[in-house]
CSV table of C-alpha atoms and ligand atoms in Angstrom, one decimal:
chain,number,residue,atom,x,y,z
A,1,MET,CA,0.1,0.1,0.0
A,2,PRO,CA,1.4,3.3,-0.9
A,3,LEU,CA,2.4,5.6,2.0
A,4,GLY,CA,2.8,9.0,0.0
A,5,PRO,CA,0.0,11.4,-0.4
A,6,SER,CA,-2.5,11.0,-3.3
A,7,PRO,CA,-2.9,13.8,-5.9
A,8,LEU,CA,-6.1,15.0,-3.7
A,9,GLU,CA,-3.9,15.0,-0.7
A,10,ARG,CA,-1.1,16.9,-2.3
A,11,LEU,CA,-3.7,19.5,-3.4
A,12,ASN,CA,-4.9,20.1,0.0
A,13,ARG,CA,-1.4,20.3,1.2
A,14,ALA,CA,-0.6,22.9,-1.6
A,15,ARG,CA,-3.5,25.0,-0.4
A,16,ALA,CA,-2.0,24.9,3.1
A,17,ASP,CA,1.2,25.9,2.0
A,18,LEU,CA,-0.1,28.8,0.1
A,19,ARG,CA,-2.1,30.1,3.1
A,20,MET,CA,1.0,30.1,5.0
A,21,GLY,CA,2.9,31.9,2.3
A,22,VAL,CA,5.1,29.1,1.4
A,23,PRO,CA,5.7,28.5,-2.6
A,24,VAL,CA,4.5,25.4,-4.2
A,25,VAL,CA,5.8,23.9,-7.4
A,26,LEU,CA,3.2,23.2,-10.3
A,27,ALA,CA,3.7,21.5,-13.4
A,28,ALA,CA,1.6,21.3,-16.8
A,29,ALA,CA,2.5,20.0,-20.1
A,30,GLY,CA,5.9,19.6,-19.5
A,31,ARG,CA,6.7,23.1,-18.1
A,32,PHE,CA,7.3,24.3,-14.4
A,33,ALA,CA,6.6,27.3,-12.2
A,34,ILE,CA,7.1,28.2,-8.5
A,35,VAL,CA,3.8,30.0,-7.2
A,36,VAL,CA,3.1,31.8,-4.2
A,37,ALA,CA,0.0,33.5,-3.2
A,38,ALA,CA,0.5,37.4,-3.5
A,39,GLU,CA,-1.3,38.0,-0.2
A,40,GLU,CA,0.8,36.1,2.0
A,41,LEU,CA,4.2,36.7,0.2
A,42,GLY,CA,7.2,38.2,2.3
A,43,ALA,CA,10.1,40.2,1.2
A,44,ASP,CA,12.6,37.5,1.6
A,45,ARG,CA,10.4,35.2,-0.4
A,46,LEU,CA,10.1,37.7,-3.2
A,47,ALA,CA,13.9,38.1,-3.3
A,48,ALA,CA,14.3,34.4,-3.5
A,49,LEU,CA,11.7,34.2,-6.4
A,50,ARG,CA,13.6,37.0,-8.3
A,51,ALA,CA,16.7,35.4,-8.1
A,52,LEU,CA,15.1,32.3,-10.0
A,53,GLY,CA,14.1,34.4,-13.0
A,54,PRO,CA,11.5,36.9,-14.3
A,55,VAL,CA,8.3,37.2,-12.2
A,56,THR,CA,4.7,37.4,-13.1
A,57,LEU,CA,1.6,37.9,-11.4
A,58,ALA,CA,-1.4,36.1,-12.2
A,59,ILE,CA,-4.8,37.8,-11.8
A,60,THR,CA,-8.1,37.1,-12.9
A,61,VAL,CA,-9.8,38.9,-15.8
A,62,ARG,CA,-12.2,40.6,-13.4
A,63,ARG,CA,-9.5,42.0,-11.6
A,64,ALA,CA,-7.6,43.0,-14.8
A,65,GLU,CA,-10.7,44.9,-16.2
A,66,THR,CA,-10.6,47.0,-12.7
A,67,LEU,CA,-7.1,47.9,-13.3
A,68,LYS,CA,-7.5,48.6,-17.0
A,69,ALA,CA,-4.8,45.8,-17.7
A,70,ARG,CA,-4.9,43.5,-20.9
A,71,ALA,CA,-6.2,39.9,-20.4
A,72,TYR,CA,-4.8,38.2,-23.5
A,73,ASP,CA,-5.3,34.8,-22.0
A,74,GLY,CA,-9.2,35.3,-21.8
A,75,ASP,CA,-10.2,34.5,-18.1
A,76,LEU,CA,-6.9,35.8,-16.7
A,77,ALA,CA,-3.7,38.3,-17.2
A,78,ARG,CA,-0.1,37.8,-16.7
A,79,ILE,CA,1.3,40.8,-15.1
A,80,VAL,CA,4.7,41.5,-15.7
A,81,VAL,CA,6.3,42.3,-12.3
A,82,PRO,CA,9.1,45.0,-12.8
A,83,GLU,CA,12.4,44.5,-11.2
A,84,ASP,CA,12.1,47.7,-9.1
A,85,VAL,CA,8.7,47.2,-7.5
A,86,ASP,CA,8.1,46.3,-3.9
A,87,LEU,CA,5.4,44.1,-1.9
A,88,ALA,CA,3.3,47.1,-1.5
A,89,TRP,CA,3.1,47.4,-5.3
A,90,LEU,CA,2.3,43.7,-5.7
A,91,ARG,CA,-0.6,44.0,-2.9
A,92,GLY,CA,-1.9,46.9,-4.5
A,93,VAL,CA,-2.4,45.2,-7.9
A,94,ALA,CA,-3.8,41.9,-6.0
A,95,ASP,CA,-6.0,43.6,-3.5
A,96,PRO,CA,-8.5,46.4,-4.2
A,97,ALA,CA,-8.5,47.9,-0.9
A,98,ASP,CA,-6.8,50.9,-1.8
A,99,ASP,CA,-7.9,51.4,-5.5
A,100,LEU,CA,-9.8,54.5,-4.7
A,101,ARG,CA,-7.4,56.2,-2.4
A,102,ALA,CA,-4.3,55.2,-4.6
A,103,PRO,CA,-5.5,54.8,-8.1
A,104,MET,CA,-3.3,52.6,-10.2
A,105,LYS,CA,0.2,52.0,-10.2
A,106,GLY,CA,0.1,51.5,-14.0
A,107,PRO,CA,0.2,51.1,-17.0
A,108,LEU,CA,0.6,47.4,-16.3
A,109,ASN,CA,2.1,45.4,-18.7
A,110,SER,CA,0.5,42.0,-19.6
A,111,GLN,CA,2.3,39.1,-21.0
A,112,ARG,CA,1.1,38.0,-24.4
A,113,ASP,CA,3.3,35.3,-25.7
A,114,GLY,CA,3.6,31.8,-24.2
A,115,ASP,CA,1.3,29.6,-22.1
A,116,ALA,CA,-1.1,30.7,-19.4
A,117,GLY,CA,-1.8,27.0,-18.2
A,118,LEU,CA,0.5,27.4,-15.0
A,119,HIS,CA,-1.0,30.8,-14.3
A,120,ARG,CA,-4.8,29.2,-14.5
A,121,PHE,CA,-3.7,26.6,-12.4
A,122,ALA,CA,-2.3,29.1,-9.6
A,123,ILE,CA,-5.1,31.1,-9.6
A,124,GLN,CA,-7.6,28.1,-9.3
A,125,LEU,CA,-5.3,27.1,-6.4
A,126,ALA,CA,-5.6,30.4,-4.8
A,127,LYS,CA,-9.1,30.5,-5.0
A,128,SER,CA,-9.6,27.0,-3.5
A,129,ALA,CA,-7.5,28.2,-0.5
A,130,HIS,CA,-9.8,31.1,-0.1
A,131,LEU,CA,-7.0,33.7,-0.8
A,132,LEU,CA,-7.1,36.5,-3.2
A,133,PRO,CA,-7.0,35.0,-6.6
A,134,ALA,CA,-3.7,36.6,-7.5
A,135,ALA,CA,-0.5,34.4,-7.6
A,136,LEU,CA,3.2,35.1,-8.3
A,137,VAL,CA,4.6,32.7,-11.0
A,138,VAL,CA,8.2,32.0,-11.9
A,139,PRO,CA,8.9,29.7,-14.6
A,140,VAL,CA,11.6,27.3,-13.8
A,141,GLN,CA,13.5,24.3,-15.7
A,142,ASP,CA,14.0,21.9,-13.2
A,143,GLY,CA,10.8,22.0,-11.2
A,144,ALA,CA,11.1,18.6,-9.6
A,145,GLY,CA,14.6,19.2,-8.5
A,146,ILE,CA,13.7,22.2,-6.8
A,147,ALA,CA,10.8,20.7,-5.0
A,148,ARG,CA,12.9,18.0,-3.6
A,149,GLN,CA,15.7,20.5,-2.7
A,150,GLU,CA,13.7,23.1,-0.9
A,151,GLY,CA,11.2,20.6,0.4
A,152,LEU,CA,8.3,22.2,-1.6
A,153,THR,CA,4.9,20.5,-2.4
A,154,PHE,CA,4.9,19.5,-6.2
A,155,LEU,CA,1.7,19.3,-8.0
A,156,ASP,CA,1.2,18.0,-11.4
A,157,LEU,CA,-1.9,19.6,-13.1
A,158,ASP,CA,-2.5,16.3,-15.1
A,159,LEU,CA,-3.2,14.5,-12.0
A,160,VAL,CA,-5.1,17.1,-10.1
A,161,ALA,CA,-7.0,18.5,-12.7
A,162,PRO,CA,-9.7,15.5,-12.3
A,163,GLU,CA,-9.9,16.5,-8.8
A,164,PHE,CA,-10.5,20.3,-9.4
A,165,ALA,CA,-13.3,19.2,-11.9
A,166,ARG,CA,-15.1,16.4,-9.7
A,167,ALA,CA,-17.8,17.4,-7.1
A,168,ALA,CA,-16.5,17.1,-3.8
A,169,ARG,CA,-16.8,13.4,-2.3
A,170,LEU,CA,-17.9,13.5,1.0
A,171,HIS,CA,-18.5,10.7,3.7
A,172,PRO,CA,-20.7,10.8,7.0
A,173,VAL,CA,-18.8,11.0,10.1
A,174,ILE,CA,-21.3,10.8,12.9
A,175,ALA,CA,-25.0,12.0,13.4
A,176,ALA,CA,-26.5,12.8,16.8
A,177,ARG,CA,-29.8,14.2,18.2
A,178,VAL,CA,-30.0,18.0,18.8
A,179,PRO,CA,-33.3,19.2,20.0
A,180,MET,CA,-33.8,22.7,18.9
A,181,ARG,CA,-36.1,25.5,19.5
A,182,ALA,CA,-37.7,25.1,16.2
A,183,ALA,CA,-37.9,21.5,16.4
A,184,GLU,CA,-37.1,19.1,19.0
A,185,ALA,CA,-36.8,16.1,16.9
A,186,GLY,CA,-33.6,17.3,15.3
A,187,ARG,CA,-30.3,15.5,14.2
A,188,LEU,CA,-27.4,16.8,13.1
A,189,HIS,CA,-25.3,14.9,10.4
A,190,VAL,CA,-21.7,16.0,9.9
A,191,PHE,CA,-19.8,14.9,6.6
A,192,ARG,CA,-16.2,15.2,5.6
A,193,PRO,CA,-14.9,15.7,2.3
A,194,GLU,CA,-11.9,13.6,1.1
A,195,ASP,CA,-10.0,16.4,0.0
A,196,GLY,CA,-9.5,18.0,3.5
A,197,GLY,CA,-11.7,20.8,3.0
A,198,GLU,CA,-14.4,22.1,5.1
A,199,GLU,CA,-16.8,19.9,6.7
A,200,HIS,CA,-20.6,20.3,5.9
A,201,TYR,CA,-23.7,19.6,7.9
A,202,ALA,CA,-27.3,18.3,7.5
A,203,VAL,CA,-29.9,19.1,9.9
A,204,GLU,CA,-32.5,16.7,9.7
A,205,ILE,CA,-35.9,17.2,11.2
A,206,GLY,CA,-38.1,14.7,12.0
A,207,ARG,CA,-37.9,11.2,10.0
A,208,PRO,CA,-38.6,12.5,6.3
A,209,PRO,CA,-39.7,9.6,4.4
A,210,ARG,CA,-37.0,9.0,1.5
A,211,ASP,CA,-39.6,8.0,-1.4
A,212,LYS,CA,-41.5,11.4,-1.1
A,213,PRO,CA,-40.2,15.2,-1.9
A,214,VAL,CA,-38.7,16.5,1.3
A,215,LEU,CA,-39.1,20.0,2.2
A,216,ALA,CA,-35.2,21.2,1.9
A,217,ARG,CA,-33.0,24.2,2.2
A,218,LEU,CA,-29.5,24.6,1.1
A,219,HIS,CA,-28.0,27.2,3.3
A,220,SER,CA,-24.8,28.6,2.7
A,221,ALA,CA,-22.6,29.9,5.8
A,222,CYS,CA,-22.8,33.1,6.8
A,223,PHE,CA,-21.0,33.9,9.8
A,224,THR,CA,-22.0,37.6,10.1
A,225,GLY,CA,-25.7,36.8,9.4
A,226,ASP,CA,-26.2,33.6,10.9
A,227,LEU,CA,-24.3,34.2,14.1
A,228,LEU,CA,-24.0,37.8,14.7
A,229,GLY,CA,-27.5,38.9,13.4
A,230,SER,CA,-25.9,41.1,10.6
A,231,LEU,CA,-28.5,43.3,9.2
A,232,LYS,CA,-26.6,43.7,5.9
A,233,CYS,CA,-27.9,40.2,4.4
A,234,ASP,CA,-31.3,38.0,4.9
A,235,CYS,CA,-29.2,34.9,6.1
A,236,GLY,CA,-29.9,34.6,9.7
A,237,PRO,CA,-33.8,35.0,9.2
A,238,GLN,CA,-33.8,32.8,6.3
A,239,LEU,CA,-32.0,30.1,8.4
A,240,HIS,CA,-34.5,30.3,11.2
A,241,ALA,CA,-37.5,30.6,9.2
A,242,ALA,CA,-36.6,27.4,7.2
A,243,LEU,CA,-36.0,25.5,10.6
A,244,GLU,CA,-39.2,26.7,11.8
A,245,GLN,CA,-41.0,25.8,8.6
A,246,MET,CA,-39.7,22.2,9.0
A,247,GLY,CA,-40.5,22.2,12.5
A,248,ALA,CA,-44.1,23.1,12.0
A,249,GLU,CA,-44.5,20.5,9.1
A,250,GLY,CA,-42.8,17.9,11.2
A,251,THR,CA,-40.0,17.0,8.7
A,252,GLY,CA,-37.4,18.6,6.5
A,253,VAL,CA,-33.7,18.7,5.8
A,254,LEU,CA,-31.4,21.9,6.1
A,255,LEU,CA,-28.1,21.4,4.5
A,256,TYR,CA,-25.4,23.7,6.2
A,257,LEU,CA,-22.8,24.3,3.8
A,258,ASN,CA,-19.6,25.8,4.5
A,259,GLN,CA,-19.4,28.0,1.6
A,260,GLU,CA,-19.2,31.3,3.4
A,261,GLY,CA,-19.3,34.5,1.4
A,262,ARG,CA,-20.8,32.5,-1.7
A,263,GLY,CA,-17.6,30.3,-1.7
A,264,ILE,CA,-14.9,32.9,-1.3
A,265,GLY,CA,-14.4,32.7,2.5
A,266,LEU,CA,-14.9,35.0,5.3
A,267,ALA,CA,-11.9,36.9,4.9
A,268,ASN,CA,-12.5,37.8,1.2
A,269,LYS,CA,-16.4,38.5,2.3
A,270,MET,CA,-15.0,41.1,4.6
A,271,ARG,CA,-13.0,42.6,1.9
A,272,ALA,CA,-16.0,42.6,-0.2
A,273,TYR,CA,-17.8,44.5,2.8
A,274,SER,CA,-15.3,46.9,2.9
A,275,LEU,CA,-15.5,47.7,-0.8
A,276,GLN,CA,-19.4,48.0,-0.5
A,277,ASP,CA,-18.5,50.8,2.2
A,278,GLN,CA,-16.8,52.4,-0.6
A,279,GLY,CA,-20.0,52.3,-2.8
A,280,PHE,CA,-19.6,49.1,-4.7
A,281,ASP,CA,-22.7,46.6,-4.7
A,282,THR,CA,-22.2,43.2,-3.9
A,283,VAL,CA,-21.4,41.8,-7.5
A,284,GLU,CA,-19.1,44.7,-8.2
A,285,ALA,CA,-17.1,44.0,-4.9
A,286,ASN,CA,-16.6,40.5,-5.8
A,287,HIS,CA,-15.6,41.7,-9.2
A,288,ARG,CA,-13.2,44.1,-8.1
A,289,LEU,CA,-11.7,41.5,-5.9
A,290,GLY,CA,-11.1,39.1,-9.0
A,291,PHE,CA,-14.1,36.7,-8.4
A,292,GLU,CA,-16.9,35.8,-10.0
A,293,ASP,CA,-20.5,36.8,-8.7
A,294,ASP,CA,-20.8,33.2,-7.1
A,295,GLU,CA,-18.0,30.9,-6.8
A,296,ARG,CA,-20.0,28.3,-4.8
A,297,ASP,CA,-20.4,24.7,-6.3
A,298,PHE,CA,-23.8,23.7,-5.9
A,299,ARG,CA,-23.3,20.1,-6.8
A,300,LEU,CA,-22.1,19.7,-3.2
A,301,GLY,CA,-25.7,20.1,-1.9
A,302,ALA,CA,-27.2,17.6,-4.6
A,303,GLY,CA,-24.5,15.2,-3.5
A,304,LEU,CA,-25.3,15.4,0.2
A,305,LEU,CA,-29.1,14.6,-0.4
A,306,LYS,CA,-28.6,11.7,-2.5
A,307,ALA,CA,-26.3,10.4,0.1
A,308,MET,CA,-28.9,10.9,2.6
A,309,GLY,CA,-31.3,9.0,0.4
A,310,PHE,CA,-33.2,11.9,-0.9
A,311,GLY,CA,-34.2,12.0,-4.7
A,312,ALA,CA,-36.8,14.8,-4.7
A,313,VAL,CA,-37.2,18.2,-2.8
A,314,ARG,CA,-39.6,21.0,-2.3
A,315,LEU,CA,-37.0,23.5,-2.3
A,316,LEU,CA,-36.9,26.7,0.1
A,317,THR,CA,-35.2,29.2,-2.0
A,318,ASN,CA,-35.5,32.2,-4.2
A,319,ASN,CA,-32.6,31.5,-6.1
A,320,PRO,CA,-33.2,29.8,-9.7
A,321,ALA,CA,-29.6,28.6,-10.0
A,322,LYS,CA,-30.0,26.4,-7.2
A,323,ILE,CA,-33.2,24.8,-8.7
A,324,ARG,CA,-31.3,24.4,-12.2
A,325,MET,CA,-28.2,22.8,-10.2
A,326,MET,CA,-30.7,20.4,-8.5
A,327,GLU,CA,-32.3,19.2,-11.6
A,328,ALA,CA,-28.9,18.9,-13.4
A,329,MET,CA,-27.5,16.7,-10.6
A,330,GLY,CA,-30.7,14.4,-10.8
A,331,ILE,CA,-32.6,15.7,-7.8
A,332,THR,CA,-36.3,16.7,-8.9
A,333,VAL,CA,-37.6,20.0,-7.4
A,334,THR,CA,-41.3,19.5,-7.4
A,335,GLU,CA,-42.0,22.7,-5.8
A,336,ARG,CA,-40.2,26.2,-5.3
A,337,VAL,CA,-41.0,27.2,-1.7
A,338,PRO,CA,-40.4,31.2,-1.6
A,339,LEU,CA,-38.4,32.1,1.6
A,340,GLN,CA,-38.8,35.9,1.9
A,341,VAL,CA,-37.9,37.0,5.3
A,342,GLY,CA,-35.3,39.5,7.1
A,343,ARG,CA,-35.7,42.6,5.0
A,344,THR,CA,-33.9,45.7,6.8
A,345,ARG,CA,-33.0,49.1,5.7
A,346,HIS,CA,-29.6,47.9,5.6
A,347,ASN,CA,-30.1,45.1,3.3
A,348,ASP,CA,-32.9,46.5,0.8
A,349,ALA,CA,-30.0,47.5,-1.9
A,350,TYR,CA,-28.4,44.0,-1.4
A,351,LEU,CA,-31.7,42.3,-2.0
A,352,ALA,CA,-32.4,44.6,-4.9
A,353,THR,CA,-28.9,43.8,-6.5
A,354,LYS,CA,-29.6,40.1,-6.1
A,355,ALA,CA,-32.8,40.2,-7.9
A,356,LYS,CA,-31.5,42.4,-10.8
A,357,LYS,CA,-28.0,41.0,-11.1
A,358,SER,CA,-28.2,37.4,-9.9
A,359,GLY,CA,-31.8,36.6,-11.1
A,360,HIS,CA,-33.2,36.1,-7.4
A,361,LEU,CA,-36.8,35.9,-7.2
A,362,LEU,CA,-38.6,38.4,-5.4
B,1,LIG,N1,-19.5,37.6,-1.4
B,1,LIG,C1,-20.3,37.9,-0.8
B,1,LIG,N2,-21.1,37.0,-0.1
B,1,LIG,C2,-22.2,37.4,0.6
B,1,LIG,C3,-22.4,38.8,0.7
B,1,LIG,N3,-23.6,38.7,1.4
B,1,LIG,C4,-24.0,37.6,1.9
B,1,LIG,N4,-22.9,36.6,1.1
B,1,LIG,C5,-22.9,35.3,1.2
B,1,LIG,O1,-24.0,34.8,0.1
B,1,LIG,C6,-24.3,33.5,0.9
B,1,LIG,C7,-25.9,33.5,0.7
B,1,LIG,O2,-26.3,33.6,-0.4
B,1,LIG,P1,-27.6,34.4,-1.0
B,1,LIG,O3,-27.4,34.8,-2.4
B,1,LIG,O4,-28.1,35.3,-0.2
B,1,LIG,O5,-28.7,33.5,-0.9
B,1,LIG,P2,-28.9,32.2,-1.8
B,1,LIG,O6,-28.6,31.1,-0.7
B,1,LIG,O7,-28.2,32.0,-3.0
B,1,LIG,O8,-30.4,32.1,-2.3
B,1,LIG,P3,-31.6,31.8,-1.4
B,1,LIG,O9,-31.9,30.1,-1.4
B,1,LIG,O10,-32.6,32.3,-2.1
B,1,LIG,O11,-31.5,32.4,-0.1
B,1,LIG,C8,-23.9,33.0,2.1
B,1,LIG,O12,-22.4,32.4,2.0
B,1,LIG,C9,-23.4,34.6,2.6
B,1,LIG,O13,-22.1,34.4,3.4
B,1,LIG,C10,-21.6,39.8,-0.1
B,1,LIG,O14,-22.1,40.8,0.1
B,1,LIG,N5,-20.6,39.2,-0.6
B,2,LIG,ZN1,-25.5,36.6,5.1
């Protein structure tokens, strides 16, 4: 039996490395590069990277649009990092926090020749580590040798690409009874993904028959709304209203998916909130940071429902994308049950933006 890490396990190791500011070695189509997340880069490592060769900064087309940089690669731009710039310059390109106060640092020069495969891989990795989608990329000849010599994680795109494309595979860990205010007959199930990522939960109310459509909610984690009672969104009231409706009907299942901030993580969501305080709406803020409107993988919820034995749902949602994804993944949505609660003067504009830009039903 092999003792070493599988490609999936290496992928998770690489995420942890990037979050610590440690470089990883990426390989794709016979090419190699040393990659480090822009947001956790230190001056010493920048100097060490420069000693290896010319440095580029991979950013998404969303961020490039804000910076008026050319994105020759479609979904991303490879920004040439001048030799005389410092960490603050790099952070300014990666992070929009000071865009308005210190308008750009340009003109930015984007690389056109060559292949962007390693840069795309680097951005995907940074996003999946919940970091800003901006990574320094330095092409090298002997990637495997450097990885061995420096003790860096080595990731081959050919081996991990299928893992990125696949919906997370989860296995049940434990379930136990949790009587709740909304429903005494509650059980919490914990599911763990094989890739070492966040665990997700299912709250089962009563004993819903598996052969009938179950009242279901796919709830994305929102620390600010669910726990703090933030008035900026409607998540907390939606969470509690869903549980209460399930309690009143006697059965239901609420999936609590740890996809904070529509999949960008809490730190990035707070970056988005800070931009919202500068006047940008929820979608614009995500774009300025370099993210898409919604980075969640809704396949996850469908997979959990199937694992619990459910094939049909009455779905509590206002989001048509969730219904489409359920159907595409083979879960029948027999009814959409609207969930409109928690409107406040602080989230009026937020809800209006969701309706206008993300197609949410009002
Ligand atoms: N990036 C970002 N995420 C946010 C913001 N406000 C709330 N969220 C996250 O959005 C998720 C909730 O998504 P919503 O779009 O409100 O609702 P939905 O779950 O898609 O749709 P419904 O089923 O109708 O509620 C949670 O993960 C929140 O953390 C924001 O301004 N920016
Ligand atoms: Zn929220």
